[in-house]
Amino acid sequence: MTTSNIEVQELLIYPIRSCGAIKVNEAETTRYGLSLPSKPLLSDRRWMIVEEARPRDQLHVSRMALIQPTFTSSGLQVDAPGMPSLSIPYSPLSKDIINIEGLNVKGRRYGGEVAEWFSKFLERPGLDLIYFDEQFEPQRTKNIEREFPNEALDSDVIAYQGMSPFHLCSLESTDDLNKRLTNPIKIYNFRPNIIVSGVDKPYGEDYWREIQIGDQVKLRWFRSCLRCLHTTVNQETGIRDEKQEPWKTLQTYRRKPELYGIKAQFGTYLATSENGIIRVGDRIRVLREDKNF
């Protein structure tokens, strides 16, 4: 099936889990998600903030949303209100390797001025930053949140993402949600990698099982994205909504209890079938759908 009106509106890479996004005009798809075509190690959720050996995200510290990374020739630069810029190299890598509690994955811990910078801005002593080395065994998507069904393959993996290497949302779905809210939110609250427009109806992306982006890249669905209170953090202010919106509204009409219990869904999780370069403006062909989902 060809749907010629659907196109890529934005591409977003989140180098540090739960921190700001970097908008790019083109990206390469890899098994670990979107990366810079020229530097595949500069990719999505390659870094993560930890406390001792425990992962930390916006549910723990909502101010993480205000940390803005940018790509540099040697790695990352991070900026935040009232803080000096900090350079974070990806080479040479730290020799301090730790096991992350609750996740079957390791990380190289930076320590020193990097740890001090994050602890100071987030006002939480004992924080540090870790990096996912290509030598590490990745997390297997199939084994994450096993209480909910998914169609991930044994070969589907992630670095420090919560569940999926690719997360897609449509502007049409966000517009429909905003009609139900007193205070409209932006699609960035959902922290997608791929934002699309031109879907024929809100939540039409729920039914896509395989898509082609541009001439080469193919992505396949393996589960809906199940929403938590992450969505209540304003990504521009780092402040959590007191009324727990849009999470509460999603609970009223976006549940599929026979599959996901009390969890509300918004957006889709995807894995790669065929890799390549995707660009803003690329057309999307829906190759396979499940109308009965």
mmCIF file of C-alpha atoms in Angstrom:
data_model
loop_
_atom_site.group_PDB
_atom_site.id
_atom_site.type_symbol
_atom_site.label_atom_id
_atom_site.label_comp_id
_atom_site.label_asym_id
_atom_site.label_seq_id
_atom_site.Cartn_x
_atom_site.Cartn_y
_atom_site.Cartn_z
ATOM 1 C CA MET A 1 0.000 0.000 0.000
ATOM 2 C CA THR A 2 1.320 3.455 -0.883
ATOM 3 C CA THR A 3 0.411 6.520 1.169
ATOM 4 C CA SER A 4 2.089 9.345 -0.682
ATOM 5 C CA ASN A 5 0.867 12.228 1.506
ATOM 6 C CA ILE A 6 2.713 11.107 4.629
ATOM 7 C CA GLU A 7 6.162 12.616 5.137
ATOM 8 C CA VAL A 8 8.868 13.054 7.733
ATOM 9 C CA GLN A 9 8.301 16.374 9.495
ATOM 10 C CA GLU A 10 11.192 16.259 11.988
ATOM 11 C CA LEU A 11 14.035 13.966 13.036
ATOM 12 C CA LEU A 12 15.255 14.064 16.633
ATOM 13 C CA ILE A 13 18.270 12.452 18.291
ATOM 14 C CA TYR A 14 18.479 12.359 22.101
ATOM 15 C CA PRO A 15 22.159 11.597 22.810
ATOM 16 C CA ILE A 16 21.623 11.583 26.596
ATOM 17 C CA ARG A 17 18.606 9.705 27.861
ATOM 18 C CA SER A 18 15.971 12.119 29.263
ATOM 19 C CA CYS A 19 17.876 15.250 28.183
ATOM 20 C CA GLY A 20 17.219 17.586 25.260
ATOM 21 C CA ALA A 21 16.879 16.617 21.623
ATOM 22 C CA ILE A 22 19.065 17.555 18.685
ATOM 23 C CA LYS A 23 17.079 18.267 15.533
ATOM 24 C CA VAL A 24 18.771 17.019 12.375
ATOM 25 C CA ASN A 25 17.862 17.241 8.716
ATOM 26 C CA GLU A 26 19.116 13.747 7.993
ATOM 27 C CA ALA A 27 20.066 10.707 10.014
ATOM 28 C CA GLU A 28 21.241 7.167 9.505
ATOM 29 C CA THR A 29 19.204 4.295 10.864
ATOM 30 C CA THR A 30 21.167 1.710 12.846
ATOM 31 C CA ARG A 31 20.182 -1.097 15.144
ATOM 32 C CA TYR A 32 20.665 1.354 18.028
ATOM 33 C CA GLY A 33 18.437 4.039 16.509
ATOM 34 C CA LEU A 34 19.172 7.288 14.688
ATOM 35 C CA SER A 35 22.761 8.466 14.374
ATOM 36 C CA LEU A 36 24.761 11.080 12.502
ATOM 37 C CA PRO A 37 25.582 9.679 9.052
ATOM 38 C CA SER A 38 29.203 10.800 9.360
ATOM 39 C CA LYS A 39 29.689 9.553 12.948
ATOM 40 C CA PRO A 40 27.575 6.496 13.842
ATOM 41 C CA LEU A 41 28.801 6.562 17.454
ATOM 42 C CA LEU A 42 26.986 9.876 17.910
ATOM 43 C CA SER A 43 23.600 8.279 18.227
ATOM 44 C CA ASP A 44 20.371 8.162 20.178
ATOM 45 C CA ARG A 45 20.557 7.452 23.923
ATOM 46 C CA ARG A 46 24.223 6.518 23.788
ATOM 47 C CA TRP A 47 24.722 8.336 27.136
ATOM 48 C CA MET A 48 22.734 8.130 30.378
ATOM 49 C CA ILE A 49 22.763 9.848 33.762
ATOM 50 C CA VAL A 50 23.134 7.537 36.744
ATOM 51 C CA GLU A 51 23.087 7.864 40.523
ATOM 52 C CA GLU A 52 25.637 5.406 41.813
ATOM 53 C CA ALA A 53 24.686 2.597 39.419
ATOM 54 C CA ARG A 54 20.984 3.406 39.134
ATOM 55 C CA PRO A 55 19.558 4.975 35.944
ATOM 56 C CA ARG A 56 17.962 8.389 36.336
ATOM 57 C CA ASP A 57 15.466 10.140 34.068
ATOM 58 C CA GLN A 58 12.847 12.909 34.119
ATOM 59 C CA LEU A 59 10.623 10.922 36.457
ATOM 60 C CA HIS A 60 13.362 11.352 39.064
ATOM 61 C CA VAL A 61 14.641 14.811 38.055
ATOM 62 C CA SER A 62 12.414 16.764 35.664
ATOM 63 C CA ARG A 63 15.125 19.452 35.175
ATOM 64 C CA MET A 64 16.961 17.018 32.917
ATOM 65 C CA ALA A 65 14.746 18.402 30.127
ATOM 66 C CA LEU A 66 16.725 21.677 30.314
ATOM 67 C CA ILE A 67 20.068 20.033 29.534
ATOM 68 C CA GLN A 68 20.717 20.677 25.853
ATOM 69 C CA PRO A 69 23.343 18.600 24.030
ATOM 70 C CA THR A 70 24.918 19.515 20.706
ATOM 71 C CA PHE A 71 27.171 17.354 18.575
ATOM 72 C CA THR A 72 30.843 18.301 18.233
ATOM 73 C CA SER A 73 33.743 16.782 16.320
ATOM 74 C CA SER A 74 34.908 14.959 19.469
ATOM 75 C CA GLY A 75 31.602 14.015 21.055
ATOM 76 C CA LEU A 76 29.063 16.220 22.801
ATOM 77 C CA GLN A 77 28.762 19.668 24.294
ATOM 78 C CA VAL A 78 26.082 20.174 26.928
ATOM 79 C CA ASP A 79 24.575 23.446 28.066
ATOM 80 C CA ALA A 80 22.040 24.351 30.735
ATOM 81 C CA PRO A 81 20.731 27.581 32.307
ATOM 82 C CA GLY A 82 23.329 29.194 34.555
ATOM 83 C CA MET A 83 26.001 26.615 33.758
ATOM 84 C CA PRO A 84 29.208 26.791 31.702
ATOM 85 C CA SER A 85 29.379 24.654 28.581
ATOM 86 C CA LEU A 86 30.772 21.176 29.147
ATOM 87 C CA SER A 87 32.608 19.049 26.581
ATOM 88 C CA ILE A 88 31.998 15.296 26.737
ATOM 89 C CA PRO A 89 34.337 13.229 24.530
ATOM 90 C CA TYR A 90 33.561 9.746 23.293
ATOM 91 C CA SER A 91 37.265 8.989 22.832
ATOM 92 C CA PRO A 92 39.338 8.073 24.744
ATOM 93 C CA LEU A 93 36.776 6.267 26.870
ATOM 94 C CA SER A 94 36.864 5.865 30.613
ATOM 95 C CA LYS A 95 38.187 2.560 31.935
ATOM 96 C CA ASP A 96 35.689 2.641 34.834
ATOM 97 C CA ILE A 97 32.993 0.146 33.785
ATOM 98 C CA ILE A 98 29.876 -0.341 35.913
ATOM 99 C CA ASN A 99 26.847 -2.622 35.789
ATOM 100 C CA ILE A 100 23.571 -0.706 35.737
ATOM 101 C CA GLU A 101 21.055 -1.761 38.372
ATOM 102 C CA GLY A 102 17.778 -3.027 36.951
ATOM 103 C CA LEU A 103 19.120 -3.121 33.389
ATOM 104 C CA ASN A 104 21.075 -5.898 31.786
ATOM 105 C CA VAL A 105 23.693 -3.496 30.429
ATOM 106 C CA LYS A 106 27.001 -1.860 31.338
ATOM 107 C CA GLY A 107 28.353 1.678 31.071
ATOM 108 C CA ARG A 108 31.672 3.531 31.092
ATOM 109 C CA ARG A 109 31.508 6.111 33.872
ATOM 110 C CA TYR A 110 33.063 9.548 33.315
ATOM 111 C CA GLY A 111 33.441 10.890 36.865
ATOM 112 C CA GLY A 112 35.449 14.066 37.544
ATOM 113 C CA GLU A 113 34.214 17.371 36.113
ATOM 114 C CA VAL A 114 31.486 15.631 34.100
ATOM 115 C CA ALA A 115 29.950 14.135 37.236
ATOM 116 C CA GLU A 116 30.314 17.454 39.078
ATOM 117 C CA TRP A 117 28.564 19.369 36.270
ATOM 118 C CA PHE A 118 25.482 17.135 36.250
ATOM 119 C CA SER A 119 25.295 16.942 40.041
ATOM 120 C CA LYS A 120 25.497 20.716 40.368
ATOM 121 C CA PHE A 121 22.889 21.602 37.750
ATOM 122 C CA LEU A 122 20.447 18.897 38.792
ATOM 123 C CA GLU A 123 21.023 19.742 42.467
ATOM 124 C CA ARG A 124 21.546 16.098 43.317
ATOM 125 C CA PRO A 125 24.911 14.932 44.685
ATOM 126 C CA GLY A 126 26.314 11.655 43.426
ATOM 127 C CA LEU A 127 25.171 11.848 39.819
ATOM 128 C CA ASP A 128 27.407 10.781 36.955
ATOM 129 C CA LEU A 129 27.272 10.136 33.230
ATOM 130 C CA ILE A 130 27.879 6.821 31.493
ATOM 131 C CA TYR A 131 28.550 5.905 27.874
ATOM 132 C CA PHE A 132 27.473 2.796 25.982
ATOM 133 C CA ASP A 133 30.526 1.194 24.393
ATOM 134 C CA GLU A 134 30.124 -0.849 21.218
ATOM 135 C CA GLN A 135 31.915 -3.679 23.038
ATOM 136 C CA PHE A 136 29.081 -4.026 25.558
ATOM 137 C CA GLU A 137 26.265 -6.516 25.248
ATOM 138 C CA PRO A 138 23.126 -4.510 24.386
ATOM 139 C CA GLN A 139 19.699 -4.844 25.925
ATOM 140 C CA ARG A 140 17.343 -7.191 24.098
ATOM 141 C CA THR A 141 14.077 -5.439 23.313
ATOM 142 C CA LYS A 142 12.157 -8.696 23.465
ATOM 143 C CA ASN A 143 13.037 -9.066 27.151
ATOM 144 C CA ILE A 144 11.903 -5.588 28.263
ATOM 145 C CA GLU A 145 8.457 -5.105 29.855
ATOM 146 C CA ARG A 146 7.648 -8.743 29.276
ATOM 147 C CA GLU A 147 4.243 -8.297 30.908
ATOM 148 C CA PHE A 148 3.053 -6.689 27.668
ATOM 149 C CA PRO A 149 3.035 -8.462 24.279
ATOM 150 C CA ASN A 150 5.446 -7.306 21.598
ATOM 151 C CA GLU A 151 6.593 -8.540 18.220
ATOM 152 C CA ALA A 152 10.290 -7.773 18.618
ATOM 153 C CA LEU A 153 12.792 -10.175 17.095
ATOM 154 C CA ASP A 154 15.694 -11.765 18.946
ATOM 155 C CA SER A 155 18.008 -9.453 16.994
ATOM 156 C CA ASP A 156 16.281 -6.218 18.113
ATOM 157 C CA VAL A 157 18.450 -4.342 20.629
ATOM 158 C CA ILE A 158 18.857 -0.979 22.339
ATOM 159 C CA ALA A 159 21.560 0.930 24.176
ATOM 160 C CA TYR A 160 19.991 3.106 26.906
ATOM 161 C CA GLN A 161 16.552 3.651 25.397
ATOM 162 C CA GLY A 162 13.637 2.614 27.536
ATOM 163 C CA MET A 163 12.229 0.167 25.020
ATOM 164 C CA SER A 164 12.853 0.883 21.370
ATOM 165 C CA PRO A 165 15.498 2.226 18.974
ATOM 166 C CA PHE A 166 12.828 4.207 17.070
ATOM 167 C CA HIS A 167 9.758 6.006 18.326
ATOM 168 C CA LEU A 168 7.293 7.557 15.859
ATOM 169 C CA CYS A 169 4.425 10.008 16.468
ATOM 170 C CA SER A 170 2.215 12.001 14.115
ATOM 171 C CA LEU A 171 1.187 15.654 14.266
ATOM 172 C CA GLU A 172 -2.392 14.573 13.533
ATOM 173 C CA SER A 173 -2.513 12.513 16.726
ATOM 174 C CA THR A 174 -1.071 15.367 18.757
ATOM 175 C CA ASP A 175 -3.619 17.790 17.284
ATOM 176 C CA ASP A 176 -6.462 15.454 18.245
ATOM 177 C CA LEU A 177 -5.147 15.159 21.795
ATOM 178 C CA ASN A 178 -4.798 18.933 22.106
ATOM 179 C CA LYS A 179 -8.475 19.403 21.231
ATOM 180 C CA ARG A 180 -9.248 17.496 24.428
ATOM 181 C CA LEU A 181 -6.885 19.512 26.641
ATOM 182 C CA THR A 182 -7.445 22.868 28.328
ATOM 183 C CA ASN A 183 -3.775 23.716 27.858
ATOM 184 C CA PRO A 184 -2.370 22.290 24.601
ATOM 185 C CA ILE A 185 0.973 20.487 24.747
ATOM 186 C CA LYS A 186 3.682 20.047 22.157
ATOM 187 C CA ILE A 187 4.609 16.774 20.520
ATOM 188 C CA TYR A 188 8.047 16.999 22.181
ATOM 189 C CA ASN A 189 6.415 15.944 25.472
ATOM 190 C CA PHE A 190 6.308 12.475 23.911
ATOM 191 C CA ARG A 191 10.003 12.587 22.959
ATOM 192 C CA PRO A 192 9.710 10.910 19.537
ATOM 193 C CA ASN A 193 12.597 10.311 17.138
ATOM 194 C CA ILE A 194 10.480 10.556 14.004
ATOM 195 C CA ILE A 195 7.639 13.073 13.707
ATOM 196 C CA VAL A 196 5.405 12.608 10.681
ATOM 197 C CA SER A 197 2.563 14.559 9.092
ATOM 198 C CA GLY A 198 -0.051 13.819 6.468
ATOM 199 C CA VAL A 199 -1.613 10.808 8.234
ATOM 200 C CA ASP A 200 -5.206 10.432 6.999
ATOM 201 C CA LYS A 201 -6.665 10.294 10.529
ATOM 202 C CA PRO A 202 -5.464 10.708 14.114
ATOM 203 C CA TYR A 203 -3.728 7.618 15.484
ATOM 204 C CA GLY A 204 -3.565 6.107 12.009
ATOM 205 C CA GLU A 205 0.038 5.165 12.772
ATOM 206 C CA ASP A 206 -1.295 2.612 15.301
ATOM 207 C CA TYR A 207 -2.044 0.269 12.424
ATOM 208 C CA TRP A 208 1.228 0.498 10.522
ATOM 209 C CA ARG A 209 3.179 -2.744 10.684
ATOM 210 C CA GLU A 210 5.899 -1.968 8.162
ATOM 211 C CA ILE A 211 6.830 1.329 6.545
ATOM 212 C CA GLN A 212 9.380 2.523 4.031
ATOM 213 C CA ILE A 213 10.936 5.963 4.459
ATOM 214 C CA GLY A 214 12.463 7.413 1.326
ATOM 215 C CA ASP A 215 13.985 4.978 -1.142
ATOM 216 C CA GLN A 216 15.682 2.526 1.187
ATOM 217 C CA VAL A 217 14.881 2.495 4.892
ATOM 218 C CA LYS A 218 12.310 0.027 6.189
ATOM 219 C CA LEU A 219 11.036 0.014 9.758
ATOM 220 C CA ARG A 220 8.688 -2.491 11.362
ATOM 221 C CA TRP A 221 6.296 -2.121 14.287
ATOM 222 C CA PHE A 222 6.698 -4.248 17.371
ATOM 223 C CA ARG A 223 4.531 -2.506 19.981
ATOM 224 C CA SER A 224 2.586 0.614 20.826
ATOM 225 C CA CYS A 225 4.328 3.116 23.077
ATOM 226 C CA LEU A 226 2.753 2.926 26.539
ATOM 227 C CA ARG A 227 2.683 6.240 28.330
ATOM 228 C CA CYS A 228 3.730 7.185 31.843
ATOM 229 C CA LEU A 229 4.160 10.472 33.730
ATOM 230 C CA HIS A 230 7.127 11.416 31.533
ATOM 231 C CA THR A 231 4.577 13.088 29.276
ATOM 232 C CA THR A 232 3.651 15.558 32.031
ATOM 233 C CA VAL A 233 7.082 17.253 31.976
ATOM 234 C CA ASN A 234 7.174 20.424 29.889
ATOM 235 C CA GLN A 235 10.292 19.980 27.770
ATOM 236 C CA GLU A 236 10.868 23.744 27.544
ATOM 237 C CA THR A 237 10.624 24.508 31.270
ATOM 238 C CA GLY A 238 11.505 21.203 32.943
ATOM 239 C CA ILE A 239 8.399 21.563 35.147
ATOM 240 C CA ARG A 240 5.932 18.730 35.696
ATOM 241 C CA ASP A 241 2.255 19.550 35.147
ATOM 242 C CA GLU A 242 0.393 19.660 38.457
ATOM 243 C CA LYS A 243 -2.753 18.189 36.905
ATOM 244 C CA GLN A 244 -0.776 15.326 35.338
ATOM 245 C CA GLU A 245 -1.743 16.286 31.811
ATOM 246 C CA PRO A 246 -1.715 15.017 29.122
ATOM 247 C CA TRP A 247 -1.314 11.652 30.862
ATOM 248 C CA LYS A 248 -4.717 11.813 32.580
ATOM 249 C CA THR A 249 -6.569 12.653 29.380
ATOM 250 C CA LEU A 250 -4.835 9.843 27.488
ATOM 251 C CA GLN A 251 -6.099 7.473 30.162
ATOM 252 C CA THR A 252 -9.699 8.351 29.248
ATOM 253 C CA TYR A 253 -9.605 7.276 25.608
ATOM 254 C CA ARG A 254 -6.314 5.670 24.580
ATOM 255 C CA ARG A 255 -6.390 2.364 26.465
ATOM 256 C CA LYS A 256 -6.368 -1.102 24.932
ATOM 257 C CA PRO A 257 -6.939 -3.175 28.078
ATOM 258 C CA GLU A 258 -6.925 -6.588 26.400
ATOM 259 C CA LEU A 259 -3.280 -5.987 25.436
ATOM 260 C CA TYR A 260 -1.898 -3.285 27.717
ATOM 261 C CA GLY A 261 -4.078 -3.233 30.826
ATOM 262 C CA ILE A 262 -4.395 0.229 32.339
ATOM 263 C CA LYS A 263 -1.615 1.711 30.201
ATOM 264 C CA ALA A 264 -2.562 4.342 27.602
ATOM 265 C CA GLN A 265 -0.879 4.270 24.203
ATOM 266 C CA PHE A 266 0.441 7.125 22.070
ATOM 267 C CA GLY A 267 2.892 6.609 19.228
ATOM 268 C CA THR A 268 4.593 3.447 18.058
ATOM 269 C CA TYR A 269 7.815 1.580 18.685
ATOM 270 C CA LEU A 270 9.738 0.481 15.606
ATOM 271 C CA ALA A 271 12.816 -1.554 14.749
ATOM 272 C CA THR A 272 14.833 -1.534 11.560
ATOM 273 C CA SER A 273 14.510 -4.014 8.712
ATOM 274 C CA GLU A 274 16.674 -2.213 6.153
ATOM 275 C CA ASN A 275 19.027 0.617 7.128
ATOM 276 C CA GLY A 276 19.985 3.772 5.286
ATOM 277 C CA ILE A 277 19.687 7.554 5.368
ATOM 278 C CA ILE A 278 16.385 9.274 6.090
ATOM 279 C CA ARG A 279 15.742 12.982 5.648
ATOM 280 C CA VAL A 280 13.198 15.575 6.657
ATOM 281 C CA GLY A 281 10.667 15.712 3.834
ATOM 282 C CA ASP A 282 11.049 12.048 2.857
ATOM 283 C CA ARG A 283 7.780 10.397 1.870
ATOM 284 C CA ILE A 284 6.550 7.407 3.819
ATOM 285 C CA ARG A 285 4.975 4.336 2.229
ATOM 286 C CA VAL A 286 2.895 2.091 4.425
ATOM 287 C CA LEU A 287 3.822 -1.408 3.272
ATOM 288 C CA ARG A 288 1.709 -3.378 5.709
ATOM 289 C CA GLU A 289 -1.152 -2.573 8.092
ATOM 290 C CA ASP A 290 -3.242 -4.333 10.704
ATOM 291 C CA LYS A 291 -6.711 -2.829 10.433
ATOM 292 C CA ASN A 292 -7.995 -5.022 13.261
ATOM 293 C CA PHE A 293 -5.533 -3.781 15.845
#
